[in-house]
Amino acid sequence: FFFSSRRRHTRCSGVSWARRCVQETGQILTIIFSAFDFWTVKNITGRLLVGLRWWSKVKSNGEQNWIYECKLDESKLNQVDKTFFWGGQLIFTGVWLVIGISNLIGFRLTVAFFNGFIIALLGSNLSLIHIS
């Protein structure tokens, strides 16, 4: 009666559920914060620090057109701000690449998928380095 099927592994299943819940919440928060970081870099810090602005416009025929703008007078840009902005972009993209590769090597494919999403957001901002 002590090892009845109703009482079996209740503690283990509760701990497993809590760990899974915390892990999923962490992944969701990471994606939300990464999307916010992408928007901030694209719309605020990119414009203020290096004078970049870009967006997508859909034409009436359904074709997507990307529009990129940069400050024409780069003498007004602070070189320290420019170095800080692009250095931060490169460093954090590299950090997420290392994390993503380690997750692929460890066969944590779900987490690696989330890392790929974050790397795609960072890479899209980093793709503008040749413009500024």
PDB file of N, CA and C in Angstrom, residues 30-97:
ATOM      1  N   THR A  30      14.180  35.117 -23.253  1.00  0.00           N
ATOM      2  CA  THR A  30      15.352  35.387 -24.090  1.00  0.00           C
ATOM      3  C   THR A  30      14.935  35.869 -25.467  1.00  0.00           C
ATOM      4  N   ILE A  31      13.927  35.252 -26.050  1.00  0.00           N
ATOM      5  CA  ILE A  31      13.455  35.681 -27.367  1.00  0.00           C
ATOM      6  C   ILE A  31      12.826  37.071 -27.292  1.00  0.00           C
ATOM      7  N   ILE A  32      12.040  37.332 -26.258  1.00  0.00           N
ATOM      8  CA  ILE A  32      11.422  38.653 -26.117  1.00  0.00           C
ATOM      9  C   ILE A  32      12.482  39.731 -25.958  1.00  0.00           C
ATOM     10  N   PHE A  33      13.476  39.490 -25.088  1.00  0.00           N
ATOM     11  CA  PHE A  33      14.526  40.485 -24.884  1.00  0.00           C
ATOM     12  C   PHE A  33      15.401  40.644 -26.125  1.00  0.00           C
ATOM     13  N   SER A  34      15.624  39.572 -26.853  1.00  0.00           N
ATOM     14  CA  SER A  34      16.412  39.667 -28.085  1.00  0.00           C
ATOM     15  C   SER A  34      15.657  40.455 -29.151  1.00  0.00           C
ATOM     16  N   ALA A  35      14.356  40.255 -29.240  1.00  0.00           N
ATOM     17  CA  ALA A  35      13.557  41.037 -30.192  1.00  0.00           C
ATOM     18  C   ALA A  35      13.552  42.514 -29.802  1.00  0.00           C
ATOM     19  N   PHE A  36      13.470  42.791 -28.509  1.00  0.00           N
ATOM     20  CA  PHE A  36      13.536  44.180 -28.054  1.00  0.00           C
ATOM     21  C   PHE A  36      14.907  44.777 -28.347  1.00  0.00           C
ATOM     22  N   ASP A  37      15.967  44.001 -28.138  1.00  0.00           N
ATOM     23  CA  ASP A  37      17.322  44.463 -28.444  1.00  0.00           C
ATOM     24  C   ASP A  37      17.457  44.734 -29.938  1.00  0.00           C
ATOM     25  N   PHE A  38      16.923  43.858 -30.764  1.00  0.00           N
ATOM     26  CA  PHE A  38      16.962  44.053 -32.212  1.00  0.00           C
ATOM     27  C   PHE A  38      16.275  45.363 -32.586  1.00  0.00           C
ATOM     28  N   TRP A  39      15.085  45.592 -32.051  1.00  0.00           N
ATOM     29  CA  TRP A  39      14.344  46.806 -32.367  1.00  0.00           C
ATOM     30  C   TRP A  39      15.099  48.040 -31.881  1.00  0.00           C
ATOM     31  N   THR A  40      15.671  47.970 -30.683  1.00  0.00           N
ATOM     32  CA  THR A  40      16.405  49.108 -30.128  1.00  0.00           C
ATOM     33  C   THR A  40      17.629  49.429 -30.965  1.00  0.00           C
ATOM     34  N   VAL A  41      18.392  48.414 -31.330  1.00  0.00           N
ATOM     35  CA  VAL A  41      19.587  48.638 -32.148  1.00  0.00           C
ATOM     36  C   VAL A  41      19.201  49.167 -33.519  1.00  0.00           C
ATOM     37  N   LYS A  42      18.166  48.609 -34.099  1.00  0.00           N
ATOM     38  CA  LYS A  42      17.744  49.007 -35.444  1.00  0.00           C
ATOM     39  C   LYS A  42      17.202  50.427 -35.469  1.00  0.00           C
ATOM     40  N   ASN A  43      16.391  50.800 -34.507  1.00  0.00           N
ATOM     41  CA  ASN A  43      15.671  52.065 -34.567  1.00  0.00           C
ATOM     42  C   ASN A  43      16.252  53.191 -33.718  1.00  0.00           C
ATOM     43  N   ILE A  44      16.969  52.878 -32.654  1.00  0.00           N
ATOM     44  CA  ILE A  44      17.416  53.946 -31.763  1.00  0.00           C
ATOM     45  C   ILE A  44      18.933  54.082 -31.764  1.00  0.00           C
ATOM     46  N   THR A  45      19.633  53.075 -31.254  1.00  0.00           N
ATOM     47  CA  THR A  45      21.086  53.233 -31.136  1.00  0.00           C
ATOM     48  C   THR A  45      21.768  53.265 -32.490  1.00  0.00           C
ATOM     49  N   GLY A  46      21.257  52.527 -33.464  1.00  0.00           N
ATOM     50  CA  GLY A  46      21.841  52.580 -34.800  1.00  0.00           C
ATOM     51  C   GLY A  46      21.739  53.966 -35.404  1.00  0.00           C
ATOM     52  N   ARG A  47      20.637  54.624 -35.161  1.00  0.00           N
ATOM     53  CA  ARG A  47      20.449  55.967 -35.703  1.00  0.00           C
ATOM     54  C   ARG A  47      21.282  56.992 -34.932  1.00  0.00           C
ATOM     55  N   LEU A  48      21.294  56.874 -33.617  1.00  0.00           N
ATOM     56  CA  LEU A  48      22.010  57.867 -32.816  1.00  0.00           C
ATOM     57  C   LEU A  48      23.524  57.718 -32.872  1.00  0.00           C
ATOM     58  N   LEU A  49      24.025  56.488 -32.836  1.00  0.00           N
ATOM     59  CA  LEU A  49      25.473  56.294 -32.751  1.00  0.00           C
ATOM     60  C   LEU A  49      26.169  56.275 -34.105  1.00  0.00           C
ATOM     61  N   VAL A  50      25.553  55.664 -35.115  1.00  0.00           N
ATOM     62  CA  VAL A  50      26.232  55.551 -36.412  1.00  0.00           C
ATOM     63  C   VAL A  50      25.414  56.097 -37.576  1.00  0.00           C
ATOM     64  N   GLY A  51      24.236  56.634 -37.312  1.00  0.00           N
ATOM     65  CA  GLY A  51      23.456  57.264 -38.361  1.00  0.00           C
ATOM     66  C   GLY A  51      22.807  56.321 -39.341  1.00  0.00           C
ATOM     67  N   LEU A  52      22.495  55.092 -38.919  1.00  0.00           N
ATOM     68  CA  LEU A  52      21.859  54.123 -39.814  1.00  0.00           C
ATOM     69  C   LEU A  52      20.365  54.033 -39.548  1.00  0.00           C
ATOM     70  N   ARG A  53      19.633  53.765 -40.615  1.00  0.00           N
ATOM     71  CA  ARG A  53      18.202  53.521 -40.512  1.00  0.00           C
ATOM     72  C   ARG A  53      17.822  52.612 -41.667  1.00  0.00           C
ATOM     73  N   TRP A  54      16.994  51.604 -41.406  1.00  0.00           N
ATOM     74  CA  TRP A  54      16.562  50.723 -42.487  1.00  0.00           C
ATOM     75  C   TRP A  54      15.197  50.151 -42.169  1.00  0.00           C
ATOM     76  N   TRP A  55      14.471  49.834 -43.238  1.00  0.00           N
ATOM     77  CA  TRP A  55      13.155  49.246 -43.101  1.00  0.00           C
ATOM     78  C   TRP A  55      12.769  48.562 -44.399  1.00  0.00           C
ATOM     79  N   SER A  56      11.677  47.877 -44.336  1.00  0.00           N
ATOM     80  CA  SER A  56      11.165  47.127 -45.481  1.00  0.00           C
ATOM     81  C   SER A  56       9.865  47.776 -45.947  1.00  0.00           C
ATOM     82  N   LYS A  57       9.710  47.872 -47.258  1.00  0.00           N
ATOM     83  CA  LYS A  57       8.489  48.427 -47.822  1.00  0.00           C
ATOM     84  C   LYS A  57       7.955  47.437 -48.861  1.00  0.00           C
ATOM     85  N   VAL A  58       6.692  47.095 -48.764  1.00  0.00           N
ATOM     86  CA  VAL A  58       6.070  46.157 -49.697  1.00  0.00           C
ATOM     87  C   VAL A  58       5.367  46.963 -50.786  1.00  0.00           C
ATOM     88  N   LYS A  59       5.742  46.684 -52.024  1.00  0.00           N
ATOM     89  CA  LYS A  59       5.138  47.380 -53.160  1.00  0.00           C
ATOM     90  C   LYS A  59       3.741  46.822 -53.427  1.00  0.00           C
ATOM     91  N   SER A  60       2.995  47.490 -54.270  1.00  0.00           N
ATOM     92  CA  SER A  60       1.617  47.066 -54.569  1.00  0.00           C
ATOM     93  C   SER A  60       1.557  45.703 -55.262  1.00  0.00           C
ATOM     94  N   ASN A  61       2.647  45.314 -55.959  1.00  0.00           N
ATOM     95  CA  ASN A  61       2.667  44.006 -56.615  1.00  0.00           C
ATOM     96  C   ASN A  61       3.121  42.884 -55.678  1.00  0.00           C
ATOM     97  N   GLY A  62       3.370  43.220 -54.408  1.00  0.00           N
ATOM     98  CA  GLY A  62       3.759  42.226 -53.418  1.00  0.00           C
ATOM     99  C   GLY A  62       5.254  42.063 -53.256  1.00  0.00           C
ATOM    100  N   GLU A  63       6.045  42.759 -54.049  1.00  0.00           N
ATOM    101  CA  GLU A  63       7.503  42.663 -53.960  1.00  0.00           C
ATOM    102  C   GLU A  63       7.993  43.460 -52.754  1.00  0.00           C
ATOM    103  N   GLN A  64       8.923  42.861 -52.032  1.00  0.00           N
ATOM    104  CA  GLN A  64       9.469  43.506 -50.849  1.00  0.00           C
ATOM    105  C   GLN A  64      10.720  44.295 -51.225  1.00  0.00           C
ATOM    106  N   ASN A  65      10.779  45.539 -50.777  1.00  0.00           N
ATOM    107  CA  ASN A  65      11.889  46.425 -51.098  1.00  0.00           C
ATOM    108  C   ASN A  65      12.524  46.902 -49.795  1.00  0.00           C
ATOM    109  N   TRP A  66      13.830  46.683 -49.646  1.00  0.00           N
ATOM    110  CA  TRP A  66      14.553  47.120 -48.457  1.00  0.00           C
ATOM    111  C   TRP A  66      15.152  48.493 -48.706  1.00  0.00           C
ATOM    112  N   ILE A  67      14.959  49.388 -47.762  1.00  0.00           N
ATOM    113  CA  ILE A  67      15.457  50.756 -47.872  1.00  0.00           C
ATOM    114  C   ILE A  67      16.472  50.982 -46.754  1.00  0.00           C
ATOM    115  N   TYR A  68      17.681  51.395 -47.129  1.00  0.00           N
ATOM    116  CA  TYR A  68      18.754  51.659 -46.184  1.00  0.00           C
ATOM    117  C   TYR A  68      19.151  53.122 -46.276  1.00  0.00           C
ATOM    118  N   GLU A  69      19.310  53.771 -45.132  1.00  0.00           N
ATOM    119  CA  GLU A  69      19.754  55.146 -45.103  1.00  0.00           C
ATOM    120  C   GLU A  69      20.917  55.274 -44.129  1.00  0.00           C
ATOM    121  N   CYS A  70      21.827  56.172 -44.434  1.00  0.00           N
ATOM    122  CA  CYS A  70      22.906  56.495 -43.499  1.00  0.00           C
ATOM    123  C   CYS A  70      23.185  57.985 -43.599  1.00  0.00           C
ATOM    124  N   LYS A  71      23.817  58.534 -42.556  1.00  0.00           N
ATOM    125  CA  LYS A  71      24.168  59.949 -42.562  1.00  0.00           C
ATOM    126  C   LYS A  71      25.182  60.201 -43.657  1.00  0.00           C
ATOM    127  N   LEU A  72      24.934  61.222 -44.423  1.00  0.00           N
ATOM    128  CA  LEU A  72      25.862  61.554 -45.504  1.00  0.00           C
ATOM    129  C   LEU A  72      27.125  62.215 -44.971  1.00  0.00           C
ATOM    130  N   ASP A  73      26.985  63.000 -43.909  1.00  0.00           N
ATOM    131  CA  ASP A  73      28.132  63.697 -43.344  1.00  0.00           C
ATOM    132  C   ASP A  73      28.662  62.894 -42.161  1.00  0.00           C
ATOM    133  N   GLU A  74      29.629  62.012 -42.422  1.00  0.00           N
ATOM    134  CA  GLU A  74      30.166  61.163 -41.359  1.00  0.00           C
ATOM    135  C   GLU A  74      31.097  61.920 -40.425  1.00  0.00           C
ATOM    136  N   SER A  75      31.442  63.164 -40.745  1.00  0.00           N
ATOM    137  CA  SER A  75      32.314  63.937 -39.862  1.00  0.00           C
ATOM    138  C   SER A  75      31.601  64.280 -38.561  1.00  0.00           C
ATOM    139  N   LYS A  76      30.258  64.250 -38.560  1.00  0.00           N
ATOM    140  CA  LYS A  76      29.497  64.536 -37.343  1.00  0.00           C
ATOM    141  C   LYS A  76      29.390  63.324 -36.431  1.00  0.00           C
ATOM    142  N   LEU A  77      29.777  62.164 -36.929  1.00  0.00           N
ATOM    143  CA  LEU A  77      29.720  60.949 -36.112  1.00  0.00           C
ATOM    144  C   LEU A  77      30.957  60.852 -35.233  1.00  0.00           C
ATOM    145  N   ASN A  78      30.750  60.475 -33.990  1.00  0.00           N
ATOM    146  CA  ASN A  78      31.850  60.275 -33.057  1.00  0.00           C
ATOM    147  C   ASN A  78      32.475  58.906 -33.331  1.00  0.00           C
ATOM    148  N   GLN A  79      33.777  58.866 -33.530  1.00  0.00           N
ATOM    149  CA  GLN A  79      34.470  57.611 -33.852  1.00  0.00           C
ATOM    150  C   GLN A  79      34.382  56.612 -32.701  1.00  0.00           C
ATOM    151  N   VAL A  80      34.393  57.102 -31.469  1.00  0.00           N
ATOM    152  CA  VAL A  80      34.279  56.201 -30.310  1.00  0.00           C
ATOM    153  C   VAL A  80      32.903  55.539 -30.301  1.00  0.00           C
ATOM    154  N   ASP A  81      31.854  56.323 -30.570  1.00  0.00           N
ATOM    155  CA  ASP A  81      30.496  55.752 -30.624  1.00  0.00           C
ATOM    156  C   ASP A  81      30.381  54.708 -31.726  1.00  0.00           C
ATOM    157  N   LYS A  82      30.953  55.018 -32.870  1.00  0.00           N
ATOM    158  CA  LYS A  82      30.906  54.089 -34.001  1.00  0.00           C
ATOM    159  C   LYS A  82      31.635  52.790 -33.673  1.00  0.00           C
ATOM    160  N   THR A  83      32.830  52.910 -33.080  1.00  0.00           N
ATOM    161  CA  THR A  83      33.597  51.720 -32.692  1.00  0.00           C
ATOM    162  C   THR A  83      32.862  50.919 -31.623  1.00  0.00           C
ATOM    163  N   PHE A  84      32.287  51.594 -30.649  1.00  0.00           N
ATOM    164  CA  PHE A  84      31.543  50.929 -29.581  1.00  0.00           C
ATOM    165  C   PHE A  84      30.338  50.185 -30.151  1.00  0.00           C
ATOM    166  N   PHE A  85      29.599  50.821 -31.050  1.00  0.00           N
ATOM    167  CA  PHE A  85      28.404  50.211 -31.632  1.00  0.00           C
ATOM    168  C   PHE A  85      28.754  48.952 -32.415  1.00  0.00           C
ATOM    169  N   TRP A  86      29.684  49.068 -33.380  1.00  0.00           N
ATOM    170  CA  TRP A  86      30.009  47.912 -34.214  1.00  0.00           C
ATOM    171  C   TRP A  86      30.775  46.851 -33.444  1.00  0.00           C
ATOM    172  N   GLY A  87      31.612  47.276 -32.483  1.00  0.00           N
ATOM    173  CA  GLY A  87      32.306  46.298 -31.645  1.00  0.00           C
ATOM    174  C   GLY A  87      31.334  45.481 -30.813  1.00  0.00           C
ATOM    175  N   GLY A  88      30.327  46.155 -30.250  1.00  0.00           N
ATOM    176  CA  GLY A  88      29.298  45.451 -29.484  1.00  0.00           C
ATOM    177  C   GLY A  88      28.517  44.483 -30.342  1.00  0.00           C
ATOM    178  N   GLN A  89      28.205  44.899 -31.563  1.00  0.00           N
ATOM    179  CA  GLN A  89      27.489  44.016 -32.482  1.00  0.00           C
ATOM    180  C   GLN A  89      28.319  42.766 -32.793  1.00  0.00           C
ATOM    181  N   LEU A  90      29.599  42.967 -33.079  1.00  0.00           N
ATOM    182  CA  LEU A  90      30.477  41.832 -33.399  1.00  0.00           C
ATOM    183  C   LEU A  90      30.675  40.904 -32.211  1.00  0.00           C
ATOM    184  N   ILE A  91      30.916  41.472 -31.046  1.00  0.00           N
ATOM    185  CA  ILE A  91      31.185  40.654 -29.854  1.00  0.00           C
ATOM    186  C   ILE A  91      29.968  39.814 -29.481  1.00  0.00           C
ATOM    187  N   PHE A  92      28.788  40.443 -29.417  1.00  0.00           N
ATOM    188  CA  PHE A  92      27.611  39.690 -28.994  1.00  0.00           C
ATOM    189  C   PHE A  92      27.152  38.684 -30.039  1.00  0.00           C
ATOM    190  N   THR A  93      27.361  38.981 -31.308  1.00  0.00           N
ATOM    191  CA  THR A  93      27.067  37.980 -32.323  1.00  0.00           C
ATOM    192  C   THR A  93      28.008  36.787 -32.168  1.00  0.00           C
ATOM    193  N   GLY A  94      29.273  37.056 -31.899  1.00  0.00           N
ATOM    194  CA  GLY A  94      30.240  35.978 -31.667  1.00  0.00           C
ATOM    195  C   GLY A  94      29.898  35.155 -30.439  1.00  0.00           C
ATOM    196  N   VAL A  95      29.468  35.816 -29.370  1.00  0.00           N
ATOM    197  CA  VAL A  95      29.081  35.094 -28.143  1.00  0.00           C
ATOM    198  C   VAL A  95      27.893  34.172 -28.426  1.00  0.00           C
ATOM    199  N   TRP A  96      26.882  34.674 -29.123  1.00  0.00           N
ATOM    200  CA  TRP A  96      25.726  33.842 -29.430  1.00  0.00           C
ATOM    201  C   TRP A  96      26.074  32.726 -30.404  1.00  0.00           C
ATOM    202  N   LEU A  97      27.029  32.967 -31.302  1.00  0.00           N
ATOM    203  CA  LEU A  97      27.483  31.889 -32.183  1.00  0.00           C
ATOM    204  C   LEU A  97      28.139  30.768 -31.387  1.00  0.00           C
TER     205      LEU A  97
END
